[in-house]
Amino acid sequence: MALPPSTANWHWKNKNITKWGTGWMKRELTTIAVSGDNGESAVISAVDEVDGDMELGQRKSKLITIFDTRISLSWAGTTSDGAEVKGSLTIPEVSHEIICDNLSDFVYEWSLSTSPSPEVNAVYALAKKSLPSALEAKFATFPQAIIDTHGKDLTVSAQPSRTGTPAPSAAADKPAASVARSALSQPIRSGAEAAVNTTTVTVSATFQAAADDLFSLLTDEKKIPSWTRAPAVSAAKSETDYSLFGGGVKGKYVSLEQGKKVVQTWTLNSPTWPSEHYATLTTTFDQSTDSTKITWSLSGVPSGSEDEIERNLKGYYIHGLKSIGYVEIVIPELSHLPPKHASRSPKRSDKRSKAHADADLSKSGWAPNFRRLSPTPFPLPFSRESGIKVVEFNCGWKLVIVGVIGGRREAEKEVRF
């Protein structure tokens, strides 16, 4: 059950904005310029370094800016007769405590690169006198800029129509098709009402199945409920609406390539997902000899919700396919491959060992030829939680096969090669 907005906003949340804040400093501070009475001028010519952390936090429904940085600047000026003057400036602390709480004053560490002269010294004096006040006026706008840009990523909307993740149908007494289609009674909009900072979340899994079969499972209205355990609407045609998980996820198909690729808009019925905001889900199918790799790439994910969305994609899509018997093949990345040995005839003991291993597998109900496993690979009584895992050991590999009966791990076979 989703927390009400008042409760969700009460708990502590924070978002790292260091990259954005660094960009803001480089963009805004270089707009500062001052001029003197005799025609001399000075500007902030560059922001050389911003060292420190910047975050936006939320606690007890209040947004709190948290930042403490050291900023190194370059400044330049022009004398009354047009000569160029250069120097540097370091501000050891630009923080929330100085700007918002007034707990201390800014400290400025100046240096002059140009050889001194009366005209150069006049520009240097102008810079030291006038640039600090201009900088402080710009710094004073930074906390509000943080909140205006990132506050919506932390605050949960009070809109009552957004419930859990994904939300099951509430009307259990209605036919499945009518319940699912009710989720599409409102027109789908192509964009959000307000700008949202976004990122991309990508997950993938390799299944021992054909690409066409997996494509059909993810798009066929009659097959989708087998792995979502909820009503679905899906015509699997471009520019048609779809709904999964009883309306918890919905959107519109953009394009479909049989067995290869699906592009669709995607929105989540969740208090942490902005209202009327649509991301784009691109699903690709890469088939090899005996397996297919599926990659789900969701672009337009609101910043701050990446972990939740990654869990949802893995939990609802990947685990959903695994729950109906599709075997996920997990192949670890190796820094090196096992050395190849000179070919030789197997020893008698090797032949005996292999024969005994196959015999043991057969007695336990295991199929020794793993390349010929079907999507539901294990004969009864092994349940759908049974599976295959490939892992590295020393300089070789081992195949771990786990059988589950009645929710209990009853058998585990290990084949090394």
Short mmCIF file of C-alpha atoms in Angstrom, two decimals:
data_model
loop_
_atom_site.label_atom_id
_atom_site.label_comp_id
_atom_site.label_asym_id
_atom_site.label_seq_id
_atom_site.Cartn_x
_atom_site.Cartn_y
_atom_site.Cartn_z
CA MET A 1 0.00 0.00 0.00
CA ALA A 2 1.37 3.40 -0.97
CA LEU A 3 2.01 5.96 1.74
CA PRO A 4 -0.24 9.04 1.66
CA PRO A 5 1.57 12.15 0.37
CA SER A 6 1.63 13.78 3.81
CA THR A 7 3.42 10.74 5.24
CA ALA A 8 5.70 10.19 2.25
CA ASN A 9 6.85 13.82 2.36
CA TRP A 10 7.53 13.58 6.10
CA HIS A 11 10.38 11.11 5.75
CA TRP A 12 13.94 12.04 4.85
CA LYS A 13 14.90 11.93 1.18
CA ASN A 14 17.78 13.56 -0.62
CA LYS A 15 19.12 14.00 -4.14
CA ASN A 16 22.69 14.68 -5.22
CA ILE A 17 22.83 17.73 -7.49
CA THR A 18 26.60 18.31 -7.60
CA LYS A 19 26.87 17.99 -11.37
CA TRP A 20 23.95 20.33 -11.96
CA GLY A 21 25.21 22.80 -9.32
CA THR A 22 28.68 22.91 -10.87
CA GLY A 23 27.12 23.72 -14.22
CA TRP A 24 24.98 26.43 -12.62
CA MET A 25 28.06 28.08 -11.06
CA LYS A 26 29.99 28.02 -14.34
CA ARG A 27 27.06 29.44 -16.25
CA GLU A 28 25.83 32.09 -13.83
CA LEU A 29 29.05 33.43 -12.31
CA THR A 30 30.60 34.21 -15.68
CA THR A 31 27.79 36.71 -16.34
CA ILE A 32 29.13 39.02 -13.59
CA ALA A 33 30.74 42.28 -14.70
CA VAL A 34 31.47 45.60 -12.94
CA SER A 35 32.81 48.94 -14.13
CA GLY A 36 34.56 51.90 -12.52
CA ASP A 37 34.22 55.69 -12.74
CA ASN A 38 37.23 56.16 -15.01
CA GLY A 39 36.40 53.60 -17.70
CA GLU A 40 38.04 50.55 -16.15
CA SER A 41 36.09 47.27 -15.89
CA ALA A 42 36.34 43.78 -14.42
CA VAL A 43 34.53 40.49 -15.08
CA ILE A 44 34.53 36.88 -13.88
CA SER A 45 36.08 35.27 -16.95
CA ALA A 46 35.97 31.60 -15.91
CA VAL A 47 35.01 29.20 -13.14
CA ASP A 48 38.05 26.94 -12.94
CA GLU A 49 36.97 24.53 -10.20
CA VAL A 50 34.00 23.79 -7.97
CA ASP A 51 35.08 21.36 -5.27
CA GLY A 52 32.53 19.98 -2.82
CA ASP A 53 29.09 18.40 -2.54
CA MET A 54 25.63 19.75 -3.29
CA GLU A 55 22.35 18.07 -2.36
CA LEU A 56 18.67 18.81 -1.95
CA GLY A 57 16.99 17.10 0.99
CA GLN A 58 13.42 16.78 2.19
CA ARG A 59 12.42 16.29 5.82
CA LYS A 60 9.05 16.85 7.49
CA SER A 61 7.63 18.15 4.21
CA LYS A 62 10.32 20.84 3.95
CA LEU A 63 12.95 21.10 1.23
CA ILE A 64 16.46 21.79 2.54
CA THR A 65 19.45 22.87 0.43
CA ILE A 66 22.73 21.27 1.49
CA PHE A 67 25.96 22.45 -0.12
CA ASP A 68 29.51 23.30 0.91
CA THR A 69 31.95 24.06 -1.90
CA ARG A 70 35.28 25.69 -2.64
CA ILE A 71 35.27 27.75 -5.83
CA SER A 72 38.29 28.86 -7.88
CA LEU A 73 37.72 31.65 -10.40
CA SER A 74 39.61 33.60 -13.01
CA TRP A 75 38.90 37.29 -13.37
CA ALA A 76 39.91 39.75 -16.07
CA GLY A 77 39.75 43.48 -16.46
CA THR A 78 40.48 46.36 -18.78
CA THR A 79 42.28 49.56 -17.81
CA SER A 80 41.06 53.00 -18.81
CA ASP A 81 43.46 52.96 -21.75
CA GLY A 82 42.35 49.48 -22.94
CA ALA A 83 45.15 47.31 -21.50
CA GLU A 84 44.19 43.81 -20.31
CA VAL A 85 44.51 42.76 -16.67
CA LYS A 86 44.24 39.18 -15.38
CA GLY A 87 44.13 37.50 -12.01
CA SER A 88 42.57 34.71 -9.97
CA LEU A 89 40.18 34.46 -7.04
CA THR A 90 39.49 31.61 -4.61
CA ILE A 91 36.47 31.48 -2.31
CA PRO A 92 37.25 28.74 0.26
CA GLU A 93 33.63 28.28 1.33
CA VAL A 94 30.35 28.79 -0.47
CA SER A 95 27.78 27.04 1.70
CA HIS A 96 24.21 26.97 2.94
CA GLU A 97 25.46 28.13 6.34
CA ILE A 98 26.91 31.34 4.89
CA ILE A 99 24.19 32.14 2.35
CA CYS A 100 21.05 31.03 4.20
CA ASP A 101 22.01 31.00 7.89
CA ASN A 102 24.48 33.95 7.88
CA LEU A 103 26.72 32.06 10.32
CA SER A 104 29.90 33.54 8.83
CA ASP A 105 31.15 35.83 6.07
CA PHE A 106 32.63 34.99 2.70
CA VAL A 107 36.42 34.93 2.47
CA TYR A 108 38.13 36.06 -0.76
CA GLU A 109 41.70 35.12 -1.70
CA TRP A 110 42.90 37.40 -4.51
CA SER A 111 45.91 37.29 -6.80
CA LEU A 112 47.10 39.50 -9.67
CA SER A 113 48.83 37.94 -12.68
CA THR A 114 49.53 41.12 -14.65
CA SER A 115 52.58 43.23 -13.74
CA PRO A 116 51.53 46.13 -11.48
CA SER A 117 51.17 49.70 -12.72
CA PRO A 118 48.93 52.57 -11.63
CA GLU A 119 46.33 51.66 -14.25
CA VAL A 120 46.53 47.92 -13.48
CA ASN A 121 46.29 48.60 -9.76
CA ALA A 122 43.13 50.65 -10.36
CA VAL A 123 41.49 47.69 -12.08
CA TYR A 124 42.69 45.36 -9.30
CA ALA A 125 41.17 47.68 -6.70
CA LEU A 126 37.89 47.79 -8.65
CA ALA A 127 37.75 43.98 -8.80
CA LYS A 128 38.40 43.59 -5.06
CA LYS A 129 35.85 46.26 -4.21
CA SER A 130 32.94 45.47 -6.55
CA LEU A 131 33.12 41.82 -7.59
CA PRO A 132 32.44 40.38 -4.09
CA SER A 133 29.07 42.11 -3.75
CA ALA A 134 28.09 40.99 -7.26
CA LEU A 135 29.14 37.42 -6.48
CA GLU A 136 27.20 37.37 -3.21
CA ALA A 137 24.08 38.65 -4.94
CA LYS A 138 24.37 35.78 -7.42
CA PHE A 139 25.06 33.20 -4.69
CA ALA A 140 21.90 34.34 -2.88
CA THR A 141 19.80 33.05 -5.80
CA PHE A 142 21.40 29.58 -5.76
CA PRO A 143 19.24 27.91 -3.02
CA GLN A 144 15.99 28.91 -4.70
CA ALA A 145 17.31 27.77 -8.08
CA ILE A 146 17.98 24.35 -6.53
CA ILE A 147 14.44 24.09 -5.17
CA ASP A 148 12.81 25.34 -8.37
CA THR A 149 14.75 22.85 -10.49
CA HIS A 150 14.84 19.76 -8.28
CA GLY A 151 12.12 20.14 -5.66
CA LYS A 152 9.53 18.37 -7.79
CA ASP A 153 11.76 15.29 -7.88
CA LEU A 154 11.43 14.81 -4.10
CA THR A 155 7.93 16.03 -3.26
CA VAL A 156 5.12 13.49 -3.61
CA SER A 157 1.98 14.82 -5.25
CA ALA A 158 -1.26 14.84 -3.27
CA GLN A 159 -3.25 13.87 -6.36
CA PRO A 160 -5.53 11.06 -5.16
CA SER A 161 -5.68 9.17 -8.46
CA ARG A 162 -2.12 7.86 -8.16
CA THR A 163 -1.79 4.80 -5.98
CA GLY A 164 0.68 1.90 -5.68
CA THR A 165 3.40 0.46 -7.94
CA PRO A 166 1.98 -1.05 -10.15
CA ALA A 167 -1.61 -0.85 -8.84
CA PRO A 168 -3.81 -3.94 -9.25
CA SER A 169 -7.41 -3.54 -10.35
CA ALA A 170 -9.75 -2.53 -7.54
CA ALA A 171 -12.91 -3.86 -9.18
CA ALA A 172 -12.44 -7.59 -8.80
CA ASP A 173 -16.06 -8.34 -9.71
CA LYS A 174 -15.75 -6.94 -13.25
CA PRO A 175 -14.62 -9.06 -16.24
CA ALA A 176 -10.87 -8.87 -16.78
CA ALA A 177 -11.08 -7.14 -20.17
CA SER A 178 -13.48 -4.43 -18.98
CA VAL A 179 -11.40 -3.79 -15.86
CA ALA A 180 -8.21 -3.36 -17.87
CA ARG A 181 -9.84 -1.16 -20.49
CA SER A 182 -11.24 1.14 -17.81
CA ALA A 183 -7.64 2.18 -17.14
CA LEU A 184 -7.54 3.59 -20.65
CA SER A 185 -10.75 5.60 -20.37
CA GLN A 186 -8.76 8.83 -20.09
CA PRO A 187 -6.88 10.07 -23.17
CA ILE A 188 -3.13 9.49 -23.02
CA ARG A 189 -1.06 12.65 -23.27
CA SER A 190 2.31 12.66 -24.94
CA GLY A 191 4.13 14.90 -22.45
CA ALA A 192 4.18 16.10 -18.87
CA GLU A 193 2.52 19.32 -17.76
CA ALA A 194 5.76 20.54 -16.18
CA ALA A 195 9.39 19.95 -17.00
CA VAL A 196 10.91 16.98 -15.17
CA ASN A 197 14.60 16.18 -14.84
CA THR A 198 15.04 12.69 -16.26
CA THR A 199 17.53 9.90 -16.80
CA THR A 200 17.59 6.45 -18.43
CA VAL A 201 17.32 3.06 -16.69
CA THR A 202 18.37 -0.11 -18.53
CA VAL A 203 18.04 -3.75 -17.49
CA SER A 204 18.56 -6.93 -19.49
CA ALA A 205 18.22 -10.70 -19.20
CA THR A 206 19.02 -13.68 -21.42
CA PHE A 207 16.40 -16.42 -21.73
CA GLN A 208 16.60 -19.85 -23.30
CA ALA A 209 13.81 -19.14 -25.77
CA ALA A 210 13.24 -17.81 -29.27
CA ALA A 211 12.91 -14.08 -29.85
CA ASP A 212 9.50 -14.48 -31.53
CA ASP A 213 8.14 -16.36 -28.52
CA LEU A 214 9.35 -13.69 -26.08
CA PHE A 215 8.08 -10.90 -28.36
CA SER A 216 4.65 -12.53 -28.37
CA LEU A 217 4.64 -12.92 -24.58
CA LEU A 218 5.33 -9.21 -24.10
CA THR A 219 2.81 -7.90 -26.66
CA ASP A 220 -0.02 -10.45 -27.10
CA GLU A 221 -3.06 -9.44 -25.03
CA LYS A 222 -3.96 -13.09 -24.40
CA LYS A 223 -0.44 -14.08 -23.26
CA ILE A 224 0.53 -11.06 -21.16
CA PRO A 225 -1.64 -12.02 -18.14
CA SER A 226 0.27 -15.33 -17.86
CA TRP A 227 3.33 -13.48 -16.51
CA THR A 228 1.79 -10.27 -15.13
CA ARG A 229 -0.98 -12.07 -13.20
CA ALA A 230 -3.27 -9.15 -14.04
CA PRO A 231 -5.59 -7.98 -16.84
CA ALA A 232 -4.01 -6.44 -19.93
CA VAL A 233 -4.99 -4.46 -23.02
CA SER A 234 -2.66 -4.73 -26.03
CA ALA A 235 -3.48 -4.60 -29.72
CA ALA A 236 0.29 -4.71 -30.53
CA LYS A 237 -0.06 -2.13 -33.30
CA SER A 238 1.53 1.29 -33.73
CA GLU A 239 -0.44 4.24 -32.31
CA THR A 240 -2.65 1.99 -30.15
CA ASP A 241 -2.98 2.20 -26.37
CA TYR A 242 -1.92 -0.58 -24.03
CA SER A 243 -2.33 -1.31 -20.32
CA LEU A 244 -0.44 -3.78 -18.09
CA PHE A 245 -0.79 -4.89 -14.48
CA GLY A 246 -4.46 -3.89 -14.35
CA GLY A 247 -3.68 -0.29 -15.29
CA GLY A 248 -0.55 0.08 -13.17
CA VAL A 249 1.47 0.66 -16.34
CA LYS A 250 0.03 2.14 -19.51
CA GLY A 251 1.00 4.01 -22.65
CA LYS A 252 0.92 3.83 -26.42
CA TYR A 253 2.83 1.70 -28.91
CA VAL A 254 5.11 3.78 -31.14
CA SER A 255 6.58 1.04 -33.32
CA LEU A 256 6.91 -2.76 -33.35
CA GLU A 257 9.33 -4.99 -35.29
CA GLN A 258 8.37 -8.64 -34.96
CA GLY A 259 10.92 -10.49 -32.84
CA LYS A 260 13.33 -7.56 -32.81
CA LYS A 261 12.14 -4.34 -31.18
CA VAL A 262 9.23 -2.60 -29.44
CA VAL A 263 9.09 1.15 -28.77
CA GLN A 264 6.29 2.44 -26.55
CA THR A 265 5.44 5.35 -24.29
CA TRP A 266 5.32 4.30 -20.63
CA THR A 267 3.83 5.80 -17.48
CA LEU A 268 3.53 4.39 -13.98
CA ASN A 269 0.59 4.72 -11.61
CA SER A 270 2.69 5.55 -8.53
CA PRO A 271 2.93 8.45 -6.04
CA THR A 272 6.62 8.82 -6.94
CA TRP A 273 5.91 9.19 -10.68
CA PRO A 274 4.93 12.70 -11.89
CA SER A 275 1.34 13.00 -13.04
CA GLU A 276 0.87 12.80 -16.82
CA HIS A 277 4.60 12.24 -17.38
CA TYR A 278 5.44 9.65 -20.06
CA ALA A 279 8.78 7.96 -20.54
CA THR A 280 9.80 5.88 -23.57
CA LEU A 281 10.44 2.15 -23.18
CA THR A 282 12.53 0.50 -25.90
CA THR A 283 12.61 -3.30 -25.76
CA THR A 284 15.11 -5.09 -28.01
CA PHE A 285 15.45 -8.81 -28.71
CA ASP A 286 18.89 -10.16 -29.66
CA GLN A 287 18.65 -13.83 -30.60
CA SER A 288 21.67 -16.12 -30.69
CA THR A 289 21.91 -19.83 -31.41
CA ASP A 290 20.00 -21.09 -28.38
CA SER A 291 18.96 -18.03 -26.38
CA THR A 292 17.65 -14.48 -26.66
CA LYS A 293 18.83 -11.41 -24.80
CA ILE A 294 16.08 -8.91 -23.96
CA THR A 295 17.08 -5.35 -23.09
CA TRP A 296 14.57 -2.92 -21.59
CA SER A 297 15.77 0.70 -21.86
CA LEU A 298 13.46 3.25 -20.23
CA SER A 299 14.35 6.85 -21.07
CA GLY A 300 12.65 9.77 -19.36
CA VAL A 301 12.73 8.31 -15.83
CA PRO A 302 12.35 11.13 -13.25
CA SER A 303 15.63 11.76 -11.46
CA GLY A 304 15.64 10.32 -7.96
CA SER A 305 13.45 7.31 -8.83
CA GLU A 306 16.07 5.28 -10.71
CA ASP A 307 16.40 2.57 -8.03
CA GLU A 308 12.63 2.08 -7.75
CA ILE A 309 12.18 1.81 -11.50
CA GLU A 310 15.11 -0.62 -11.87
CA ARG A 311 13.56 -2.82 -9.17
CA ASN A 312 10.20 -2.68 -10.93
CA LEU A 313 11.61 -3.60 -14.33
CA LYS A 314 13.51 -6.54 -12.88
CA GLY A 315 10.73 -7.62 -10.52
CA TYR A 316 7.75 -7.33 -12.83
CA TYR A 317 9.24 -8.05 -16.27
CA ILE A 318 12.24 -10.35 -15.75
CA HIS A 319 10.87 -12.21 -12.72
CA GLY A 320 7.47 -12.37 -14.42
CA LEU A 321 8.94 -14.34 -17.33
CA LYS A 322 10.93 -16.54 -14.96
CA SER A 323 7.77 -17.27 -12.94
CA ILE A 324 6.19 -19.09 -15.89
CA GLY A 325 9.19 -21.34 -16.46
CA TYR A 326 11.46 -19.38 -18.77
CA VAL A 327 15.06 -20.08 -17.81
CA GLU A 328 17.34 -17.08 -17.40
CA ILE A 329 20.92 -17.80 -18.45
CA VAL A 330 23.43 -15.98 -16.27
CA ILE A 331 26.94 -15.93 -17.75
CA PRO A 332 29.60 -14.15 -15.67
CA GLU A 333 32.16 -11.87 -17.25
CA LEU A 334 35.63 -13.40 -17.18
CA SER A 335 38.88 -11.47 -17.10
CA HIS A 336 40.47 -14.42 -18.91
CA LEU A 337 39.37 -17.68 -20.42
CA PRO A 338 40.61 -21.05 -19.16
CA PRO A 339 43.77 -22.17 -21.01
CA LYS A 340 43.27 -24.62 -23.80
CA HIS A 341 44.86 -28.01 -23.23
CA ALA A 342 46.22 -30.26 -25.92
CA SER A 343 43.54 -32.61 -27.20
CA ARG A 344 43.72 -36.06 -25.82
CA SER A 345 41.51 -39.07 -25.49
CA PRO A 346 39.63 -39.05 -22.22
CA LYS A 347 40.89 -41.37 -19.56
CA ARG A 348 38.80 -44.33 -18.57
CA SER A 349 38.06 -42.65 -15.25
CA ASP A 350 36.82 -39.56 -17.11
CA LYS A 351 34.43 -41.63 -19.20
CA ARG A 352 33.20 -43.43 -16.11
CA SER A 353 32.75 -40.17 -14.23
CA LYS A 354 30.72 -38.62 -17.05
CA ALA A 355 28.58 -41.70 -17.42
CA HIS A 356 27.89 -41.75 -13.66
CA ALA A 357 27.07 -38.03 -13.73
CA ASP A 358 24.55 -38.47 -16.56
CA ALA A 359 23.07 -41.46 -14.80
CA ASP A 360 22.70 -39.50 -11.57
CA LEU A 361 21.01 -36.65 -13.44
CA SER A 362 18.62 -39.04 -15.17
CA LYS A 363 17.70 -40.71 -11.89
CA SER A 364 16.91 -37.32 -10.40
CA GLY A 365 14.71 -36.32 -13.29
CA TRP A 366 17.24 -33.94 -14.88
CA ALA A 367 17.72 -33.65 -18.63
CA PRO A 368 21.48 -34.00 -19.30
CA ASN A 369 21.33 -32.26 -22.71
CA PHE A 370 20.83 -28.68 -21.50
CA ARG A 371 20.80 -27.16 -25.00
CA ARG A 372 17.51 -28.91 -25.65
CA LEU A 373 15.73 -27.62 -22.57
CA SER A 374 12.26 -26.25 -23.26
CA PRO A 375 10.91 -23.05 -21.64
CA THR A 376 9.54 -25.28 -18.88
CA PRO A 377 12.66 -27.41 -18.62
CA PHE A 378 12.16 -29.65 -15.61
CA PRO A 379 9.71 -32.56 -15.51
CA LEU A 380 7.29 -32.64 -12.62
CA PRO A 381 7.40 -32.48 -9.65
CA PHE A 382 9.97 -29.66 -10.01
CA SER A 383 8.32 -26.26 -9.79
CA ARG A 384 8.89 -23.07 -11.78
CA GLU A 385 11.38 -21.83 -9.22
CA SER A 386 13.81 -24.44 -10.51
CA GLY A 387 16.60 -22.98 -12.57
CA ILE A 388 20.07 -23.04 -14.08
CA LYS A 389 22.99 -20.87 -13.08
CA VAL A 390 26.40 -20.77 -14.78
CA VAL A 391 29.26 -19.59 -12.59
CA GLU A 392 33.06 -19.45 -12.77
CA PHE A 393 35.28 -21.56 -10.57
CA ASN A 394 39.08 -21.33 -10.58
CA CYS A 395 39.99 -21.61 -14.27
CA GLY A 396 36.84 -23.38 -15.41
CA TRP A 397 33.07 -23.33 -15.26
CA LYS A 398 30.37 -25.15 -13.41
CA LEU A 399 26.68 -25.52 -14.12
CA VAL A 400 24.53 -25.43 -10.99
CA ILE A 401 21.03 -26.84 -11.44
CA VAL A 402 18.58 -26.31 -8.62
CA GLY A 403 15.28 -28.16 -8.28
CA VAL A 404 12.51 -26.92 -6.00
CA ILE A 405 9.58 -29.05 -4.85
CA GLY A 406 6.77 -27.52 -2.86
CA GLY A 407 8.78 -24.39 -2.14
CA ARG A 408 11.73 -26.36 -0.68
CA ARG A 409 15.11 -26.88 -2.30
CA GLU A 410 15.12 -30.65 -2.80
CA ALA A 411 17.99 -31.21 -5.20
CA GLU A 412 21.06 -29.45 -6.47
CA LYS A 413 23.33 -30.84 -9.14
CA GLU A 414 26.67 -29.38 -10.08
CA VAL A 415 28.40 -30.13 -13.39
CA ARG A 416 31.95 -28.83 -13.92
CA PHE A 417 33.54 -28.47 -17.32
#
